[in-house]
């Protein structure tokens, strides 16, 4: 920054590039992704406007961090003042009743099985893991996982067949 204050153009371009990288990391941790670029640009403009206030006897990082913090607070205030988008009245919403009922029934059915059977069926048949992946997650051999799936599905079939109100 001291070289940039003395009119060294190359030093100023390097300073802005390095500052921009640091600011991007700083704001990425603190703001929504859509706001990061604006915050970086606003801060770089503030650094440019205030570069004459930097005292080379002191470290540059705290000076920059103070400006960045102020711009972060400004950005947060700006976000808070923005009106929330309201949903239009004619937005269609899908009917999720079948999904909720299916999930509830599945949970109930799996609850009637032995835990190893329920876990094997859930991992392989519902979540799509391979038998080998389920085996390593559960801590059983692949053949034990297959056996638990086979026996669990047979038990589920029996339970479903005995239920009078199943369509």
PDB file of C-alpha atoms in Angstrom:
ATOM      1  CA  UNK A   1       0.000   0.000   0.000  1.00  0.00           C
ATOM      2  CA  UNK A   2       2.882   2.365   0.761  1.00  0.00           C
ATOM      3  CA  UNK A   3       4.244   1.859  -2.775  1.00  0.00           C
ATOM      4  CA  UNK A   4       0.764   2.392  -4.202  1.00  0.00           C
ATOM      5  CA  UNK A   5       0.460   5.639  -2.233  1.00  0.00           C
ATOM      6  CA  UNK A   6       3.759   6.738  -3.786  1.00  0.00           C
ATOM      7  CA  UNK A   7       2.246   6.303  -7.259  1.00  0.00           C
ATOM      8  CA  UNK A   8       3.631   2.884  -8.210  1.00  0.00           C
ATOM      9  CA  UNK A   9       0.925   1.565 -10.563  1.00  0.00           C
ATOM     10  CA  UNK A  10       2.119  -2.038 -10.578  1.00  0.00           C
ATOM     11  CA  UNK A  11       2.085  -2.165  -6.790  1.00  0.00           C
ATOM     12  CA  UNK A  12      -1.440  -0.739  -6.747  1.00  0.00           C
ATOM     13  CA  UNK A  13      -2.731  -3.350  -9.235  1.00  0.00           C
ATOM     14  CA  UNK A  14      -1.096  -6.117  -7.190  1.00  0.00           C
ATOM     15  CA  UNK A  15      -2.562  -4.683  -3.988  1.00  0.00           C
ATOM     16  CA  UNK A  16      -6.067  -4.624  -5.473  1.00  0.00           C
ATOM     17  CA  UNK A  17      -5.754  -8.188  -6.818  1.00  0.00           C
ATOM     18  CA  UNK A  18      -4.545  -9.605  -3.509  1.00  0.00           C
ATOM     19  CA  UNK A  19      -7.063  -7.560  -1.561  1.00  0.00           C
ATOM     20  CA  UNK A  20      -9.853  -8.781  -3.827  1.00  0.00           C
ATOM     21  CA  UNK A  21      -8.925 -12.419  -3.139  1.00  0.00           C
ATOM     22  CA  UNK A  22      -8.864 -11.829   0.617  1.00  0.00           C
ATOM     23  CA  UNK A  23     -12.169  -9.930   0.527  1.00  0.00           C
ATOM     24  CA  UNK A  24     -13.831 -12.712  -1.472  1.00  0.00           C
ATOM     25  CA  UNK A  25     -12.862 -15.242   1.207  1.00  0.00           C
ATOM     26  CA  UNK A  26     -13.925 -12.821   3.959  1.00  0.00           C
ATOM     27  CA  UNK A  27     -17.372 -12.129   2.520  1.00  0.00           C
ATOM     28  CA  UNK A  28     -18.009 -15.713   1.379  1.00  0.00           C
ATOM     29  CA  UNK A  29     -18.038 -16.774   5.033  1.00  0.00           C
ATOM     30  CA  UNK A  30     -20.334 -13.919   6.048  1.00  0.00           C
ATOM     31  CA  UNK A  31     -22.830 -13.207   3.269  1.00  0.00           C
ATOM     32  CA  UNK A  32     -25.138 -15.071   0.890  1.00  0.00           C
ATOM     33  CA  UNK A  33     -23.323 -16.053  -2.307  1.00  0.00           C
ATOM     34  CA  UNK A  34     -25.334 -13.591  -4.384  1.00  0.00           C
ATOM     35  CA  UNK A  35     -24.035 -10.681  -2.274  1.00  0.00           C
ATOM     36  CA  UNK A  36     -20.303 -11.489  -2.217  1.00  0.00           C
ATOM     37  CA  UNK A  37     -19.281  -9.787  -5.471  1.00  0.00           C
ATOM     38  CA  UNK A  38     -21.139  -6.588  -4.606  1.00  0.00           C
ATOM     39  CA  UNK A  39     -19.529  -6.466  -1.171  1.00  0.00           C
ATOM     40  CA  UNK A  40     -16.049  -7.047  -2.634  1.00  0.00           C
ATOM     41  CA  UNK A  41     -16.548  -4.265  -5.192  1.00  0.00           C
ATOM     42  CA  UNK A  42     -17.932  -1.825  -2.626  1.00  0.00           C
ATOM     43  CA  UNK A  43     -14.987  -2.516  -0.344  1.00  0.00           C
ATOM     44  CA  UNK A  44     -12.431  -2.106  -3.123  1.00  0.00           C
ATOM     45  CA  UNK A  45     -14.006   1.234  -3.994  1.00  0.00           C
ATOM     46  CA  UNK A  46     -13.806   2.267  -0.338  1.00  0.00           C
ATOM     47  CA  UNK A  47     -10.139   1.230  -0.188  1.00  0.00           C
ATOM     48  CA  UNK A  48      -9.494   3.302  -3.317  1.00  0.00           C
ATOM     49  CA  UNK A  49     -11.299   6.347  -1.901  1.00  0.00           C
ATOM     50  CA  UNK A  50      -9.607   6.064   1.510  1.00  0.00           C
ATOM     51  CA  UNK A  51      -6.119   5.004   0.450  1.00  0.00           C
ATOM     52  CA  UNK A  52      -4.746   8.391   1.508  1.00  0.00           C
ATOM     53  CA  UNK A  53      -5.793   7.646   5.130  1.00  0.00           C
ATOM     54  CA  UNK A  54      -3.564   4.576   5.408  1.00  0.00           C
ATOM     55  CA  UNK A  55      -0.504   5.175   7.586  1.00  0.00           C
ATOM     56  CA  UNK A  56       2.435   2.971   6.454  1.00  0.00           C
ATOM     57  CA  UNK A  57       3.781   2.889  10.016  1.00  0.00           C
ATOM     58  CA  UNK A  58       0.959   0.469  10.866  1.00  0.00           C
ATOM     59  CA  UNK A  59       0.041  -2.939   9.419  1.00  0.00           C
ATOM     60  CA  UNK A  60      -2.206  -2.923   6.362  1.00  0.00           C
ATOM     61  CA  UNK A  61      -4.393  -5.930   7.308  1.00  0.00           C
ATOM     62  CA  UNK A  62      -6.175  -4.317  10.297  1.00  0.00           C
ATOM     63  CA  UNK A  63      -6.853  -1.178   8.235  1.00  0.00           C
ATOM     64  CA  UNK A  64      -8.362  -3.290   5.447  1.00  0.00           C
ATOM     65  CA  UNK A  65     -10.298  -5.466   7.914  1.00  0.00           C
ATOM     66  CA  UNK A  66     -11.902  -2.384   9.473  1.00  0.00           C
ATOM     67  CA  UNK A  67     -13.117  -1.187   6.071  1.00  0.00           C
ATOM     68  CA  UNK A  68     -14.330  -4.697   5.174  1.00  0.00           C
ATOM     69  CA  UNK A  69     -16.210  -4.985   8.461  1.00  0.00           C
ATOM     70  CA  UNK A  70     -17.957  -1.677   7.854  1.00  0.00           C
ATOM     71  CA  UNK A  71     -18.937  -2.728   4.320  1.00  0.00           C
ATOM     72  CA  UNK A  72     -20.155  -6.079   5.678  1.00  0.00           C
ATOM     73  CA  UNK A  73     -22.399  -4.286   8.168  1.00  0.00           C
ATOM     74  CA  UNK A  74     -23.657  -2.005   5.370  1.00  0.00           C
ATOM     75  CA  UNK A  75     -24.448  -5.064   3.244  1.00  0.00           C
ATOM     76  CA  UNK A  76     -26.324  -6.721   6.118  1.00  0.00           C
ATOM     77  CA  UNK A  77     -28.365  -3.567   6.666  1.00  0.00           C
ATOM     78  CA  UNK A  78     -29.149  -3.457   2.973  1.00  0.00           C
ATOM     79  CA  UNK A  79     -30.328  -7.067   3.063  1.00  0.00           C
ATOM     80  CA  UNK A  80     -32.551  -6.337   6.052  1.00  0.00           C
ATOM     81  CA  UNK A  81     -34.201  -3.379   4.307  1.00  0.00           C
ATOM     82  CA  UNK A  82     -35.092  -5.297   1.164  1.00  0.00           C
ATOM     83  CA  UNK A  83     -38.736  -6.288   1.015  1.00  0.00           C
ATOM     84  CA  UNK A  84     -39.373  -9.970   1.178  1.00  0.00           C
ATOM     85  CA  UNK A  85     -40.833 -11.333  -2.004  1.00  0.00           C
ATOM     86  CA  UNK A  86     -44.369 -12.440  -1.434  1.00  0.00           C
ATOM     87  CA  UNK A  87     -45.725 -15.424  -3.266  1.00  0.00           C
ATOM     88  CA  UNK A  88     -48.447 -14.664  -5.778  1.00  0.00           C
ATOM     89  CA  UNK A  89     -51.922 -15.937  -4.969  1.00  0.00           C
ATOM     90  CA  UNK A  90     -52.065 -18.234  -7.999  1.00  0.00           C
ATOM     91  CA  UNK A  91     -48.990 -20.336  -7.185  1.00  0.00           C
ATOM     92  CA  UNK A  92     -49.834 -23.993  -7.531  1.00  0.00           C
ATOM     93  CA  UNK A  93     -48.663 -26.282  -4.804  1.00  0.00           C
ATOM     94  CA  UNK A  94     -48.399 -29.983  -5.407  1.00  0.00           C
ATOM     95  CA  UNK A  95     -50.353 -32.416  -3.302  1.00  0.00           C
ATOM     96  CA  UNK A  96     -47.892 -34.257  -1.081  1.00  0.00           C
ATOM     97  CA  UNK A  97     -50.454 -36.336   0.783  1.00  0.00           C
ATOM     98  CA  UNK A  98     -49.538 -39.574  -0.995  1.00  0.00           C
ATOM     99  CA  UNK A  99     -45.846 -39.065  -0.257  1.00  0.00           C
ATOM    100  CA  UNK A 100     -46.463 -38.293   3.397  1.00  0.00           C
ATOM    101  CA  UNK A 101     -48.786 -41.286   3.809  1.00  0.00           C
ATOM    102  CA  UNK A 102     -46.346 -43.590   1.992  1.00  0.00           C
ATOM    103  CA  UNK A 103     -43.490 -42.414   4.174  1.00  0.00           C
ATOM    104  CA  UNK A 104     -45.547 -42.930   7.316  1.00  0.00           C
ATOM    105  CA  UNK A 105     -46.650 -46.421   6.242  1.00  0.00           C
ATOM    106  CA  UNK A 106     -43.068 -47.364   5.319  1.00  0.00           C
ATOM    107  CA  UNK A 107     -41.804 -46.175   8.694  1.00  0.00           C
ATOM    108  CA  UNK A 108     -44.480 -48.200  10.466  1.00  0.00           C
ATOM    109  CA  UNK A 109     -43.745 -51.315   8.416  1.00  0.00           C
ATOM    110  CA  UNK A 110     -39.996 -51.058   8.896  1.00  0.00           C
ATOM    111  CA  UNK A 111     -40.604 -50.636  12.621  1.00  0.00           C
ATOM    112  CA  UNK A 112     -42.165 -54.110  12.673  1.00  0.00           C
ATOM    113  CA  UNK A 113     -38.925 -55.694  11.414  1.00  0.00           C
ATOM    114  CA  UNK A 114     -35.736 -56.572  13.200  1.00  0.00           C
ATOM    115  CA  UNK A 115     -33.407 -53.553  13.209  1.00  0.00           C
ATOM    116  CA  UNK A 116     -30.804 -55.206  10.946  1.00  0.00           C
ATOM    117  CA  UNK A 117     -33.516 -56.102   8.410  1.00  0.00           C
ATOM    118  CA  UNK A 118     -35.041 -52.622   8.455  1.00  0.00           C
ATOM    119  CA  UNK A 119     -31.657 -50.972   8.109  1.00  0.00           C
ATOM    120  CA  UNK A 120     -30.606 -53.211   5.201  1.00  0.00           C
ATOM    121  CA  UNK A 121     -33.892 -52.618   3.345  1.00  0.00           C
ATOM    122  CA  UNK A 122     -33.754 -48.887   3.968  1.00  0.00           C
ATOM    123  CA  UNK A 123     -30.177 -48.543   2.719  1.00  0.00           C
ATOM    124  CA  UNK A 124     -30.391 -50.810  -0.336  1.00  0.00           C
ATOM    125  CA  UNK A 125     -34.016 -50.649  -1.478  1.00  0.00           C
ATOM    126  CA  UNK A 126     -35.005 -47.128  -0.416  1.00  0.00           C
ATOM    127  CA  UNK A 127     -31.793 -45.071  -0.438  1.00  0.00           C
ATOM    128  CA  UNK A 128     -30.158 -46.903  -3.348  1.00  0.00           C
ATOM    129  CA  UNK A 129     -26.908 -48.075  -1.773  1.00  0.00           C
ATOM    130  CA  UNK A 130     -25.260 -51.146  -3.214  1.00  0.00           C
ATOM    131  CA  UNK A 131     -25.127 -54.265  -1.049  1.00  0.00           C
ATOM    132  CA  UNK A 132     -21.389 -53.720  -0.591  1.00  0.00           C
ATOM    133  CA  UNK A 133     -21.877 -50.095   0.494  1.00  0.00           C
ATOM    134  CA  UNK A 134     -24.648 -51.088   2.902  1.00  0.00           C
ATOM    135  CA  UNK A 135     -22.440 -53.882   4.193  1.00  0.00           C
ATOM    136  CA  UNK A 136     -19.658 -51.469   5.117  1.00  0.00           C
ATOM    137  CA  UNK A 137     -22.109 -48.990   6.688  1.00  0.00           C
ATOM    138  CA  UNK A 138     -23.919 -51.610   8.764  1.00  0.00           C
ATOM    139  CA  UNK A 139     -20.851 -53.656   9.617  1.00  0.00           C
ATOM    140  CA  UNK A 140     -22.213 -56.961   8.301  1.00  0.00           C
ATOM    141  CA  UNK A 141     -21.005 -59.144   5.469  1.00  0.00           C
ATOM    142  CA  UNK A 142     -22.636 -58.677   2.045  1.00  0.00           C
ATOM    143  CA  UNK A 143     -24.290 -62.092   2.346  1.00  0.00           C
ATOM    144  CA  UNK A 144     -25.763 -61.126   5.747  1.00  0.00           C
ATOM    145  CA  UNK A 145     -27.124 -57.898   4.228  1.00  0.00           C
ATOM    146  CA  UNK A 146     -28.720 -59.879   1.374  1.00  0.00           C
ATOM    147  CA  UNK A 147     -30.205 -62.352   3.850  1.00  0.00           C
ATOM    148  CA  UNK A 148     -31.616 -59.513   5.990  1.00  0.00           C
ATOM    149  CA  UNK A 149     -33.163 -57.916   2.903  1.00  0.00           C
ATOM    150  CA  UNK A 150     -34.686 -61.219   1.746  1.00  0.00           C
ATOM    151  CA  UNK A 151     -36.100 -62.107   5.162  1.00  0.00           C
ATOM    152  CA  UNK A 152     -37.247 -58.535   5.818  1.00  0.00           C
ATOM    153  CA  UNK A 153     -39.088 -58.302   2.501  1.00  0.00           C
ATOM    154  CA  UNK A 154     -40.736 -61.677   3.134  1.00  0.00           C
ATOM    155  CA  UNK A 155     -41.863 -60.428   6.548  1.00  0.00           C
ATOM    156  CA  UNK A 156     -43.180 -57.185   5.019  1.00  0.00           C
ATOM    157  CA  UNK A 157     -45.122 -59.142   2.411  1.00  0.00           C
ATOM    158  CA  UNK A 158     -46.742 -61.200   5.160  1.00  0.00           C
ATOM    159  CA  UNK A 159     -47.589 -58.082   7.166  1.00  0.00           C
ATOM    160  CA  UNK A 160     -49.118 -56.348   4.149  1.00  0.00           C
ATOM    161  CA  UNK A 161     -51.149 -59.396   3.141  1.00  0.00           C
ATOM    162  CA  UNK A 162     -52.609 -59.609   6.655  1.00  0.00           C
ATOM    163  CA  UNK A 163     -53.642 -55.945   6.662  1.00  0.00           C
ATOM    164  CA  UNK A 164     -57.287 -55.654   5.538  1.00  0.00           C
ATOM    165  CA  UNK A 165     -57.299 -51.983   4.438  1.00  0.00           C
ATOM    166  CA  UNK A 166     -54.257 -52.030   2.125  1.00  0.00           C
ATOM    167  CA  UNK A 167     -55.057 -51.080  -1.464  1.00  0.00           C
TER     168      UNK A 167
END
